PDB file of C-alpha atoms in Angstrom:
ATOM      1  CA  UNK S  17     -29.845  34.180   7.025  1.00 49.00           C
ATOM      2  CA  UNK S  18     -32.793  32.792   8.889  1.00 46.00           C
ATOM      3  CA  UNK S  19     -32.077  29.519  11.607  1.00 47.00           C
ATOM      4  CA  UNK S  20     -33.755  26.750   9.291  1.00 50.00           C
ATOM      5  CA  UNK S  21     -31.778  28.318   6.394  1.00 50.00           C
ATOM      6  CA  UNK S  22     -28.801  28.229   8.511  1.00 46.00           C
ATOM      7  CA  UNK S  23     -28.937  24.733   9.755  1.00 47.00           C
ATOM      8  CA  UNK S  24     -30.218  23.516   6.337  1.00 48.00           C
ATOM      9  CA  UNK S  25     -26.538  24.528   4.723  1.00 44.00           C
ATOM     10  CA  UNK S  26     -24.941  22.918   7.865  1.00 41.00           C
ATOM     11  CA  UNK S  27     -26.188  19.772   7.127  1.00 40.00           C
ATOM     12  CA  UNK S  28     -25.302  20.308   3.764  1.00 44.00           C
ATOM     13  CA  UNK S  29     -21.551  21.341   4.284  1.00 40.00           C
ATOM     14  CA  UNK S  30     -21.748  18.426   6.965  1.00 42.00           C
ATOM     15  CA  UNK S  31     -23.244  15.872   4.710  1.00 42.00           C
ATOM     16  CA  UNK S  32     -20.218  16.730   1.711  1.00 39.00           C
ATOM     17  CA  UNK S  33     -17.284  16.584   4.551  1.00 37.00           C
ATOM     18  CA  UNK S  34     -18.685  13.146   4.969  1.00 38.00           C
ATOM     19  CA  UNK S  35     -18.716  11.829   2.255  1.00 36.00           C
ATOM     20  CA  UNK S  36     -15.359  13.054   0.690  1.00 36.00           C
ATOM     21  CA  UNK S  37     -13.321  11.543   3.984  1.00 38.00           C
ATOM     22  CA  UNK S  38     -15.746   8.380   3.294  1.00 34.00           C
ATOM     23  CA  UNK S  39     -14.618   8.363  -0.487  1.00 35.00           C
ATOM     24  CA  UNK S  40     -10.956   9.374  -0.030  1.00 37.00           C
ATOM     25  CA  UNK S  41     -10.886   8.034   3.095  1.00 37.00           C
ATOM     26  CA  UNK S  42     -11.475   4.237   2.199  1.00 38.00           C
ATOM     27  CA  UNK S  43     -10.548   5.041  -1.349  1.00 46.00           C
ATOM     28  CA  UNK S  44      -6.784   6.041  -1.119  1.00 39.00           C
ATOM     29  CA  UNK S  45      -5.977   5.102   2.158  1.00 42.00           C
ATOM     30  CA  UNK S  46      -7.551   1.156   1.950  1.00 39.00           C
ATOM     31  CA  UNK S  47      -3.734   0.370   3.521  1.00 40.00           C
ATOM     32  CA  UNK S  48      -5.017  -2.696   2.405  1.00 40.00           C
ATOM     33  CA  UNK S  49      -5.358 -10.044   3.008  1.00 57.00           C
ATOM     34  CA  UNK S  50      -8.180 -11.830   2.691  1.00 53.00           C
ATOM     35  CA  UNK S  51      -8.987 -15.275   1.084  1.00 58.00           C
ATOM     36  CA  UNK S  52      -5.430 -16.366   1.879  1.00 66.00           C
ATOM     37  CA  UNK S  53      -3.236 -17.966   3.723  1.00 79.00           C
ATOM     38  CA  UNK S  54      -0.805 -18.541   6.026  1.00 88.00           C
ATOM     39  CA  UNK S  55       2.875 -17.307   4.611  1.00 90.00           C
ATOM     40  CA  UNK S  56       6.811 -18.740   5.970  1.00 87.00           C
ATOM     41  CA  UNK S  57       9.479 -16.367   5.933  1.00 90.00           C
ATOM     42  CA  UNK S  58      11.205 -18.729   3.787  1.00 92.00           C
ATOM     43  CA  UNK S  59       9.226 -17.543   0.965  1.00 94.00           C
ATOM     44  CA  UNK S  60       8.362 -14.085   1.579  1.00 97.00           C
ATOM     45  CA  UNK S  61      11.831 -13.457   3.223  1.00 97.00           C
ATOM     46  CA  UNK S  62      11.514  -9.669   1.502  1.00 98.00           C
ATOM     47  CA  UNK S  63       8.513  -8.735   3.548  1.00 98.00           C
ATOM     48  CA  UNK S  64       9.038  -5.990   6.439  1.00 98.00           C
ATOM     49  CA  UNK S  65       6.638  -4.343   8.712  1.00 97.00           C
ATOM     50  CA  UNK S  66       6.527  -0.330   8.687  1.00 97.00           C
ATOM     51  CA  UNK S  67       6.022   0.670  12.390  1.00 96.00           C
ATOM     52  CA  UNK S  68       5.212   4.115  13.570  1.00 96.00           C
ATOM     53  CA  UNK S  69       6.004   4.884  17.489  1.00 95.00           C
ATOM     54  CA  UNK S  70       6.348   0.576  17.133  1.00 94.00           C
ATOM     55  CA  UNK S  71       2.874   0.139  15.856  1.00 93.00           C
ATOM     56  CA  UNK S  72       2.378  -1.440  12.750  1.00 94.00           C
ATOM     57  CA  UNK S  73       1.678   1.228  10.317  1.00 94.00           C
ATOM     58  CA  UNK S  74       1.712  -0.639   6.378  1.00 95.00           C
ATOM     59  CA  UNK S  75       4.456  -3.042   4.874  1.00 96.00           C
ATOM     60  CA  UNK S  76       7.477  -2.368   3.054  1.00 98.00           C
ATOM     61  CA  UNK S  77       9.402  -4.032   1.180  1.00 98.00           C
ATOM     62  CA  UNK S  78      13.309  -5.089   0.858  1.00 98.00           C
ATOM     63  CA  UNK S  79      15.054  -4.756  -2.069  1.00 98.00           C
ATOM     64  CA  UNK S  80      18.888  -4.415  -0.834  1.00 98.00           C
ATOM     65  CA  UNK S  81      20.386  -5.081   3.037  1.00 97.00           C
ATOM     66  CA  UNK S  82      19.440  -1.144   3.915  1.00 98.00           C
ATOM     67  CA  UNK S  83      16.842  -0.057   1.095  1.00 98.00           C
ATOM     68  CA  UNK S  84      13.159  -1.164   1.146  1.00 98.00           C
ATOM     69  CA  UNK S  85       9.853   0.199  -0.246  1.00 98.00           C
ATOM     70  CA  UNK S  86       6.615   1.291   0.402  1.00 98.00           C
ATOM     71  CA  UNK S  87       3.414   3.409  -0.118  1.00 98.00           C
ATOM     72  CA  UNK S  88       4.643   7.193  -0.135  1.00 98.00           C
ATOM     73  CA  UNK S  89       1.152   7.347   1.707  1.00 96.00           C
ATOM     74  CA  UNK S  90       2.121   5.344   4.393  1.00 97.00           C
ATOM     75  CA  UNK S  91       4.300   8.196   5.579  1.00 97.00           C
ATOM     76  CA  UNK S  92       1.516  10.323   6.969  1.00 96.00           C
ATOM     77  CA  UNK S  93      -0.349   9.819   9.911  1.00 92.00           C
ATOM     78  CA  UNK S  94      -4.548  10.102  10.111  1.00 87.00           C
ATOM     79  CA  UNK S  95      -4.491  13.888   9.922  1.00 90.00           C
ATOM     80  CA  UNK S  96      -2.623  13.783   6.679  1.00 90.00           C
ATOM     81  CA  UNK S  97       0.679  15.057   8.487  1.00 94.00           C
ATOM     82  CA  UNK S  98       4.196  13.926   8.074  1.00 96.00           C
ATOM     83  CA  UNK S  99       5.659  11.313  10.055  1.00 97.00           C
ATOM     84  CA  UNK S 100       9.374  11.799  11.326  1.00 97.00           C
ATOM     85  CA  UNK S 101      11.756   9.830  10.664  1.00 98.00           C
ATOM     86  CA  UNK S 102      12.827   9.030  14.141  1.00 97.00           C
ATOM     87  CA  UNK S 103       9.274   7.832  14.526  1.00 98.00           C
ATOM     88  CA  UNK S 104       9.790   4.905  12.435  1.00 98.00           C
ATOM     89  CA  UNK S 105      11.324   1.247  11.772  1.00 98.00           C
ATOM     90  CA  UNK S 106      10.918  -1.603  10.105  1.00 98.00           C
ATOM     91  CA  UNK S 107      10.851  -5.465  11.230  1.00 97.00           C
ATOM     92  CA  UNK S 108      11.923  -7.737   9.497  1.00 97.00           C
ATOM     93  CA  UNK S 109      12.070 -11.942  10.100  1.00 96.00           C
ATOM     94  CA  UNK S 110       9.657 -13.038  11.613  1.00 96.00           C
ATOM     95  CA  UNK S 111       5.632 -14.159  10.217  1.00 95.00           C
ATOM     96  CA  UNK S 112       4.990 -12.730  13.379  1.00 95.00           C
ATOM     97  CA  UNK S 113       3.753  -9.324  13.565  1.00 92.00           C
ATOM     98  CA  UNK S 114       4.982  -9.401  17.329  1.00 91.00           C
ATOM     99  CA  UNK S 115       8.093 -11.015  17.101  1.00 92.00           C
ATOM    100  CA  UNK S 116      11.169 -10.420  14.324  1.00 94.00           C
ATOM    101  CA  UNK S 117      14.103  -7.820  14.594  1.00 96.00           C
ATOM    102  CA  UNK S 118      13.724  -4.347  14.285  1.00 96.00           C
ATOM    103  CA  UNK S 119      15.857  -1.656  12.649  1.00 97.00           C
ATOM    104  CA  UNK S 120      15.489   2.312  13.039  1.00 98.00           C
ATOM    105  CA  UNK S 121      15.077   4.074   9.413  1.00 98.00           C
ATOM    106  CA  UNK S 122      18.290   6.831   8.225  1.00 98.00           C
ATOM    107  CA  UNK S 123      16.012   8.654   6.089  1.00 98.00           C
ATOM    108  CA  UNK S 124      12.716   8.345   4.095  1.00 98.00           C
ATOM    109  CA  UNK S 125      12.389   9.941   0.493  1.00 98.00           C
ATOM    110  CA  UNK S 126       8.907  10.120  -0.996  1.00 98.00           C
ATOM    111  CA  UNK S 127       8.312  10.776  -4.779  1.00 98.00           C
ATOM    112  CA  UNK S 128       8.429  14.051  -5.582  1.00 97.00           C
ATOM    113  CA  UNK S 129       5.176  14.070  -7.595  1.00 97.00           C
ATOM    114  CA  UNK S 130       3.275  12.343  -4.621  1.00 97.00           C
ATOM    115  CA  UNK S 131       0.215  14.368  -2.461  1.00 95.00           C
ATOM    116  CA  UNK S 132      -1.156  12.988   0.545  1.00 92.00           C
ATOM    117  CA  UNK S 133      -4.766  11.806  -0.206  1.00 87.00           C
ATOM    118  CA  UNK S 134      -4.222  11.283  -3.941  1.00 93.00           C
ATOM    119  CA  UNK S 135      -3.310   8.308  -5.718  1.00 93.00           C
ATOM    120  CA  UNK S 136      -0.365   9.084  -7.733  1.00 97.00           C
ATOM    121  CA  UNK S 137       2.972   7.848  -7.423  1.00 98.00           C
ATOM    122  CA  UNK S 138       2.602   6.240  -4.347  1.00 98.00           C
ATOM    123  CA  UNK S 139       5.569   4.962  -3.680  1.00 98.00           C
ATOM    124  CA  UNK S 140       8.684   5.820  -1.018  1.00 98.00           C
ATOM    125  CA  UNK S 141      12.442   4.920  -0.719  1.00 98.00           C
ATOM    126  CA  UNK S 142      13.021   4.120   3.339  1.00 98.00           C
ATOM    127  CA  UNK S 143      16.962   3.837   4.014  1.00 98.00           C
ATOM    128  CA  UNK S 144      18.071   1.737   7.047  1.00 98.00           C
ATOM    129  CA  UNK S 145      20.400   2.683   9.511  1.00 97.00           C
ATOM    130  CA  UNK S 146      21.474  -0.700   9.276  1.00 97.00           C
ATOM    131  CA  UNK S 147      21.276  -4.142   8.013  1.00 97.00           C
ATOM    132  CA  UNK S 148      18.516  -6.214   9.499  1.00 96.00           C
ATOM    133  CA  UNK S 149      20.547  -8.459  11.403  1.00 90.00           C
ATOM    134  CA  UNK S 150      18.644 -12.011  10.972  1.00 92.00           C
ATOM    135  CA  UNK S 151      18.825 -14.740   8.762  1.00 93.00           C
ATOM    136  CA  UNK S 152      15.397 -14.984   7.466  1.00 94.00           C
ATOM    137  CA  UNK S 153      15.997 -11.548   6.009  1.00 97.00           C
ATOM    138  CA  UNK S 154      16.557 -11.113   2.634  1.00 97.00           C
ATOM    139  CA  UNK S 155      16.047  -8.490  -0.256  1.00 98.00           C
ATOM    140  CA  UNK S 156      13.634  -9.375  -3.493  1.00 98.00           C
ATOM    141  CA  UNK S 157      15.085  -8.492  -7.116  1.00 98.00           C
ATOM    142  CA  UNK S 158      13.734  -5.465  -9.017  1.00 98.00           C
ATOM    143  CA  UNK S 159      11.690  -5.765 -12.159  1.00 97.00           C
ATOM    144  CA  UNK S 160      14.001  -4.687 -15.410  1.00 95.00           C
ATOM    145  CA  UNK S 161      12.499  -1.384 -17.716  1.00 94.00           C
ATOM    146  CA  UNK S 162       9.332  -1.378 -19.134  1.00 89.00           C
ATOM    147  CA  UNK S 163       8.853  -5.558 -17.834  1.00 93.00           C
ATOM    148  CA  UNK S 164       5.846  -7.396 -19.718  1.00 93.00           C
ATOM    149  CA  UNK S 165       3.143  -7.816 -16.882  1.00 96.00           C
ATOM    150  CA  UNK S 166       0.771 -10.061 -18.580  1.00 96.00           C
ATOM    151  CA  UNK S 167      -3.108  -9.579 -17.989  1.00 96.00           C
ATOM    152  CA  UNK S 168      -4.178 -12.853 -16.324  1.00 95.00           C
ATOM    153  CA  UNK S 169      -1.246 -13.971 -15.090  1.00 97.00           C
ATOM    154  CA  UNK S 170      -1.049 -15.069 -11.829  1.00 96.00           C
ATOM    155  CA  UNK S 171       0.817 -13.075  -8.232  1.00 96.00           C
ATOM    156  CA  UNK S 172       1.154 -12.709  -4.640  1.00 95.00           C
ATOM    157  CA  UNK S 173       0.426 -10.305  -2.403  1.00 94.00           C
ATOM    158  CA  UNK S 174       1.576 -10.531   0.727  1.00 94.00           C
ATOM    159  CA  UNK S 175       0.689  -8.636   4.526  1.00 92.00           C
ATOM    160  CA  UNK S 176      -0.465  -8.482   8.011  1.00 91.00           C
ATOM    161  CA  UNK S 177      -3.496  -6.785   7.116  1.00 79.00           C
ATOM    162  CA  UNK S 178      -7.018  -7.390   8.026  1.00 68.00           C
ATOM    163  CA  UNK S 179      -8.475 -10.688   7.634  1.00 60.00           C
ATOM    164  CA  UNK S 180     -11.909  -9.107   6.093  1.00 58.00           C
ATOM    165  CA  UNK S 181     -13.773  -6.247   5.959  1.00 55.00           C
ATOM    166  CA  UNK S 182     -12.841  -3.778   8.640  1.00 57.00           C
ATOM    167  CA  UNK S 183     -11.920  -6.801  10.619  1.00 59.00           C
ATOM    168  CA  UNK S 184      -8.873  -6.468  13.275  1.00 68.00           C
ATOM    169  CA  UNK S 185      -5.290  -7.177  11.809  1.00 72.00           C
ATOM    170  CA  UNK S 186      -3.540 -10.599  11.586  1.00 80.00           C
ATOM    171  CA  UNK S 187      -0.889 -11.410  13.738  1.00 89.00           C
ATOM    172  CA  UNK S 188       0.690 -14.193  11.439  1.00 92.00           C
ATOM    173  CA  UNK S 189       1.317 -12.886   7.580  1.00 94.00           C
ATOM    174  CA  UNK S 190      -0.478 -13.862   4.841  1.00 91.00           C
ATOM    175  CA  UNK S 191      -1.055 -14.215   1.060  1.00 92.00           C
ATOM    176  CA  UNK S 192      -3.045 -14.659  -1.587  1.00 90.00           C
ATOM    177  CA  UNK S 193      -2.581 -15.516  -5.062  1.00 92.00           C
ATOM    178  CA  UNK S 194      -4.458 -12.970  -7.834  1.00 92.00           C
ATOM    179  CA  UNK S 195      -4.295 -11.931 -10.926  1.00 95.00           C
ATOM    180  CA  UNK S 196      -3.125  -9.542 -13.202  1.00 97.00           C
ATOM    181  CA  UNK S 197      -6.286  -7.218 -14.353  1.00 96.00           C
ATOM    182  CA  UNK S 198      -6.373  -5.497 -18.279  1.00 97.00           C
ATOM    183  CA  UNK S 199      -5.430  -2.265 -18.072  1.00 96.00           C
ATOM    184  CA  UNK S 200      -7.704  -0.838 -19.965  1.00 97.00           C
ATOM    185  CA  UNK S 201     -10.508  -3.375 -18.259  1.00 96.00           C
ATOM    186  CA  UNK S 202      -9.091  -1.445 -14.941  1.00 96.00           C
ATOM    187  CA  UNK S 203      -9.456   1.933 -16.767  1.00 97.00           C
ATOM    188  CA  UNK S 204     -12.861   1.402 -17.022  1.00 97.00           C
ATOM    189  CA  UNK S 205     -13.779   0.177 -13.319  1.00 95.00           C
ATOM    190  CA  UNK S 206     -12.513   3.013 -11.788  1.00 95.00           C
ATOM    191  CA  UNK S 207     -13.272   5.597 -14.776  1.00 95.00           C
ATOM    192  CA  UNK S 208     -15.999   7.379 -12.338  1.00 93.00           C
ATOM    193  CA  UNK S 209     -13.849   7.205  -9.348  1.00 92.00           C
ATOM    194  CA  UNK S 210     -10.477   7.995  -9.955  1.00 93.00           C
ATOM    195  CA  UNK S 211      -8.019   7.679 -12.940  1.00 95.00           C
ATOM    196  CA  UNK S 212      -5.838   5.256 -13.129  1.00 97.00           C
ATOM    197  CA  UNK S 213      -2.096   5.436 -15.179  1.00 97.00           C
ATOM    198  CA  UNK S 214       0.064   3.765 -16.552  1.00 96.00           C
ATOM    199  CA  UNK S 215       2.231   3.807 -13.354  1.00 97.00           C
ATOM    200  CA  UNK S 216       0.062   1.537 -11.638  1.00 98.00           C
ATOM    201  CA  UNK S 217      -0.776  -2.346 -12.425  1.00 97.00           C
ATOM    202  CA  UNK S 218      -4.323  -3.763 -11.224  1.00 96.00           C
ATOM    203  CA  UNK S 219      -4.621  -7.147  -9.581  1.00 94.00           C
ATOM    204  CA  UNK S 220      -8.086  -9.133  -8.262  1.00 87.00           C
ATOM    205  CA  UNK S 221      -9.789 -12.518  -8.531  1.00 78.00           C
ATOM    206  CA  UNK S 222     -12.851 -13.445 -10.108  1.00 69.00           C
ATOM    207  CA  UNK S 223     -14.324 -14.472  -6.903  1.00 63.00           C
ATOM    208  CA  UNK S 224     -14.954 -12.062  -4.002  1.00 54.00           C
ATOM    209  CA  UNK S 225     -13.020 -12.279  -0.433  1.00 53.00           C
ATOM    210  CA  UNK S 226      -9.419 -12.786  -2.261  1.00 56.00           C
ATOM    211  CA  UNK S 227      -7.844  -9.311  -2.144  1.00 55.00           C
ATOM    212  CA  UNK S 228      -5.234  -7.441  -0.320  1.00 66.00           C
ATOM    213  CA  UNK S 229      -6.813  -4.726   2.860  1.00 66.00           C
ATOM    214  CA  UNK S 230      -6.282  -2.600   5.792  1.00 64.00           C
ATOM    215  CA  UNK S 231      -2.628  -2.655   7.125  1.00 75.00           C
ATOM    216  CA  UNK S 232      -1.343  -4.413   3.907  1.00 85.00           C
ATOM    217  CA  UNK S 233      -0.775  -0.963   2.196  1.00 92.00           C
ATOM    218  CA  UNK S 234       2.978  -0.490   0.761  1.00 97.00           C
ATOM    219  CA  UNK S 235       3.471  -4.226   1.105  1.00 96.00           C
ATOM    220  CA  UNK S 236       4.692  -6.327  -1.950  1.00 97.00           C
ATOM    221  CA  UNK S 237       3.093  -7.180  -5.242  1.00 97.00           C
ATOM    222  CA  UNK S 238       5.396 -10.474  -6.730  1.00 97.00           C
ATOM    223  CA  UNK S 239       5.544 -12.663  -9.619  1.00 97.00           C
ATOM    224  CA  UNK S 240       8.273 -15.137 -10.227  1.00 95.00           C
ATOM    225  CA  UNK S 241      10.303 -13.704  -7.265  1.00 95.00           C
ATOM    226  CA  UNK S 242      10.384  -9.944  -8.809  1.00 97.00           C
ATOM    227  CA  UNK S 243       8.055  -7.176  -6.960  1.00 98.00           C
ATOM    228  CA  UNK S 244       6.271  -5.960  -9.872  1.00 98.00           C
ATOM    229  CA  UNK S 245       3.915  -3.635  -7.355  1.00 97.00           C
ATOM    230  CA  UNK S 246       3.417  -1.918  -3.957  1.00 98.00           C
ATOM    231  CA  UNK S 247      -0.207  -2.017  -2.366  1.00 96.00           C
ATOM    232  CA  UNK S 248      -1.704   0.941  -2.865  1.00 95.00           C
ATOM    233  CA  UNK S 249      -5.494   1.374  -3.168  1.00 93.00           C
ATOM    234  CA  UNK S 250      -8.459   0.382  -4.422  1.00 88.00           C
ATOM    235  CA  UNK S 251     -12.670   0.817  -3.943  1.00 81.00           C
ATOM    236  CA  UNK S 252     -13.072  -1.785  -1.318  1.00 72.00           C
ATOM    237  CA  UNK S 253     -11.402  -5.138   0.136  1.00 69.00           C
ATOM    238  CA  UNK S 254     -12.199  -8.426  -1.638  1.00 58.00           C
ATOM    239  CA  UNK S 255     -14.579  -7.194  -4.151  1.00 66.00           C
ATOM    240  CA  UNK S 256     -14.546  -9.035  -7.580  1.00 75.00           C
ATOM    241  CA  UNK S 257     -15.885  -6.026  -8.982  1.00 84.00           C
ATOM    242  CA  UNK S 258     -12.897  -3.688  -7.918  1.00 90.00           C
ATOM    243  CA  UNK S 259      -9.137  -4.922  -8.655  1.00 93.00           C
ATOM    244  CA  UNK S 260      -6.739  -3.646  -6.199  1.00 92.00           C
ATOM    245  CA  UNK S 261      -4.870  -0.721  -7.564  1.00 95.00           C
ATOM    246  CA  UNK S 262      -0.597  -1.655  -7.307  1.00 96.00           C
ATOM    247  CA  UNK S 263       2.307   0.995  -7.682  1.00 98.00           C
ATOM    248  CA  UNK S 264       3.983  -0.175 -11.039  1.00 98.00           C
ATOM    249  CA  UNK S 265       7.387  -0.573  -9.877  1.00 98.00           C
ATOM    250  CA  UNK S 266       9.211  -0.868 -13.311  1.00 98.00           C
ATOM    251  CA  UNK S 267       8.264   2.935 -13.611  1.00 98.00           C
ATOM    252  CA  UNK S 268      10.033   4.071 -10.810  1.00 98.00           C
ATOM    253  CA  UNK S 269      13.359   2.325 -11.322  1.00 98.00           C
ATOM    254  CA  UNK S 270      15.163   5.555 -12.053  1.00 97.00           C
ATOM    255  CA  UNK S 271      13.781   6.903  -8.904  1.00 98.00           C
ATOM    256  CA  UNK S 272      14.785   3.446  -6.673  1.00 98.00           C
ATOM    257  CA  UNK S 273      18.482   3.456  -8.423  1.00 98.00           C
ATOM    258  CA  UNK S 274      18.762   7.342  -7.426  1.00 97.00           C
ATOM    259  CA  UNK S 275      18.219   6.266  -3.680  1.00 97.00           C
ATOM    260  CA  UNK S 276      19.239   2.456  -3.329  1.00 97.00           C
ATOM    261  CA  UNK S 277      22.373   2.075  -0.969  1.00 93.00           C
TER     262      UNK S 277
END
């Protein structure tokens, strides 16, 4: 093959690798508040922080004294590998990202039908190896089967995810208060990008900025103090035009009770 030829399909090859991590990339992995505000423990006593080697990796979620949730994809580090179990804890307490109480994690059990770097049941049992030992912790109720989500209604979603758009993450949690998007209205945004099933739920606002984003990923999706989803992707932070994508928690329930201690 002659050198222009050569470098020509370089470029090429070079140009495609870019753009896939770019779409994947910010598509799945959006670990995704903005447009909100400041949250009390008091309220969002439920919400943990998922820390790898102590750094804050996504939230998680409590739903009994040594069971919480997250995003299956926050399990995997930024080459798409495994993280151990010993690697990881959750915190618990605290609205501050650097202060709360920490417990080690037992045992982690993803979804079976979950693949890194695809959007499909996203969603990950994480079993204490003990209770989180402060008072401002406490565990959110489960959705029942099949629970009416109504389009329009109104939720929370809550993190200590970035601010804005690629911006740094927030020390103090927040939330914001969205709402529920059509599914079939959500079916069509993303029909060009990546399907979308009926065990997810879509959430967004009207107006731009108001959305979940980096480091909020695996965090808590509530309405009328039941988690109805787990953050788990979506096209970009704060756009009106793109709902964020949720985990539909009342599809899993077989899954949680099969795991819940």
């Amino acid at each position: 093959m002659y050198p222009s030829r050569m470098m020509n399909l370089i470029v090429a090859i070079l140009a495609f690798v870019t753009i896939f991590c770019f779409t994947y990339g910010h598509l799945i992995k959006s670990q995704r508040i903005m447009g909100g505000s400041a949250a009390d423990m008091t309220t969002f006593s439920f919400q943990l922080s998922l820390r790898y080697e102590n750094v804050h990796q996504c939230g998680a979620v409590l739903i009994s004294a040594q069971t919480a949730l997250t995003a299956a994809h926050c399990l995997y580090n930024d080459y798409n590998l495994a993280i151990q179990v010993e690697d990881l804890s959750v915190f618990g307490g605290s609205a501050y990202l650097d202060q709360g109480t920490g417990v080690n994690l037992r045992s982690v059990v993803k979804h079976s039908g979950y693949l890194p770097n695809k959007p499909f049941d996203d969603i990950a049992v994480l079993i204490l190896q003990d209770v989180i030992g402060n008072n401002m912790v406490s565990p959110i109720a489960l959705p029942t089967p099949n629970a009416v989500i109504e389009a329009g209604s109104k939720a929370n979603v809550s993190g200590w995810g970035s601010l804005e758009l690629y911006g740094d993450m927030s020390n103090l949690l927040h939330y914001v208060e969205i709402e529920v998007v059509d599914d079939n209205v959500c079916v069509d945004i993303y029909s060009t990008i990546t399907p979308v099933t009926d065990d997810m739920v879509c959430a967004g606002s009207s107006e731009d900025g108001k959305d979940a984003c980096y480091g909020d990923s695996g965090g808590p999706l509530t309405q009328n103090g039941m988690l109805i989803g787990i953050v788990s992707w979506g096209r970009k932070c704060g756009s009106a035009k793109y709902p964020g994508v949720y985990t539909r928690v009342d599809k899993y329930l077989d899954f949680i009770d099969s795991h819940i201690i």
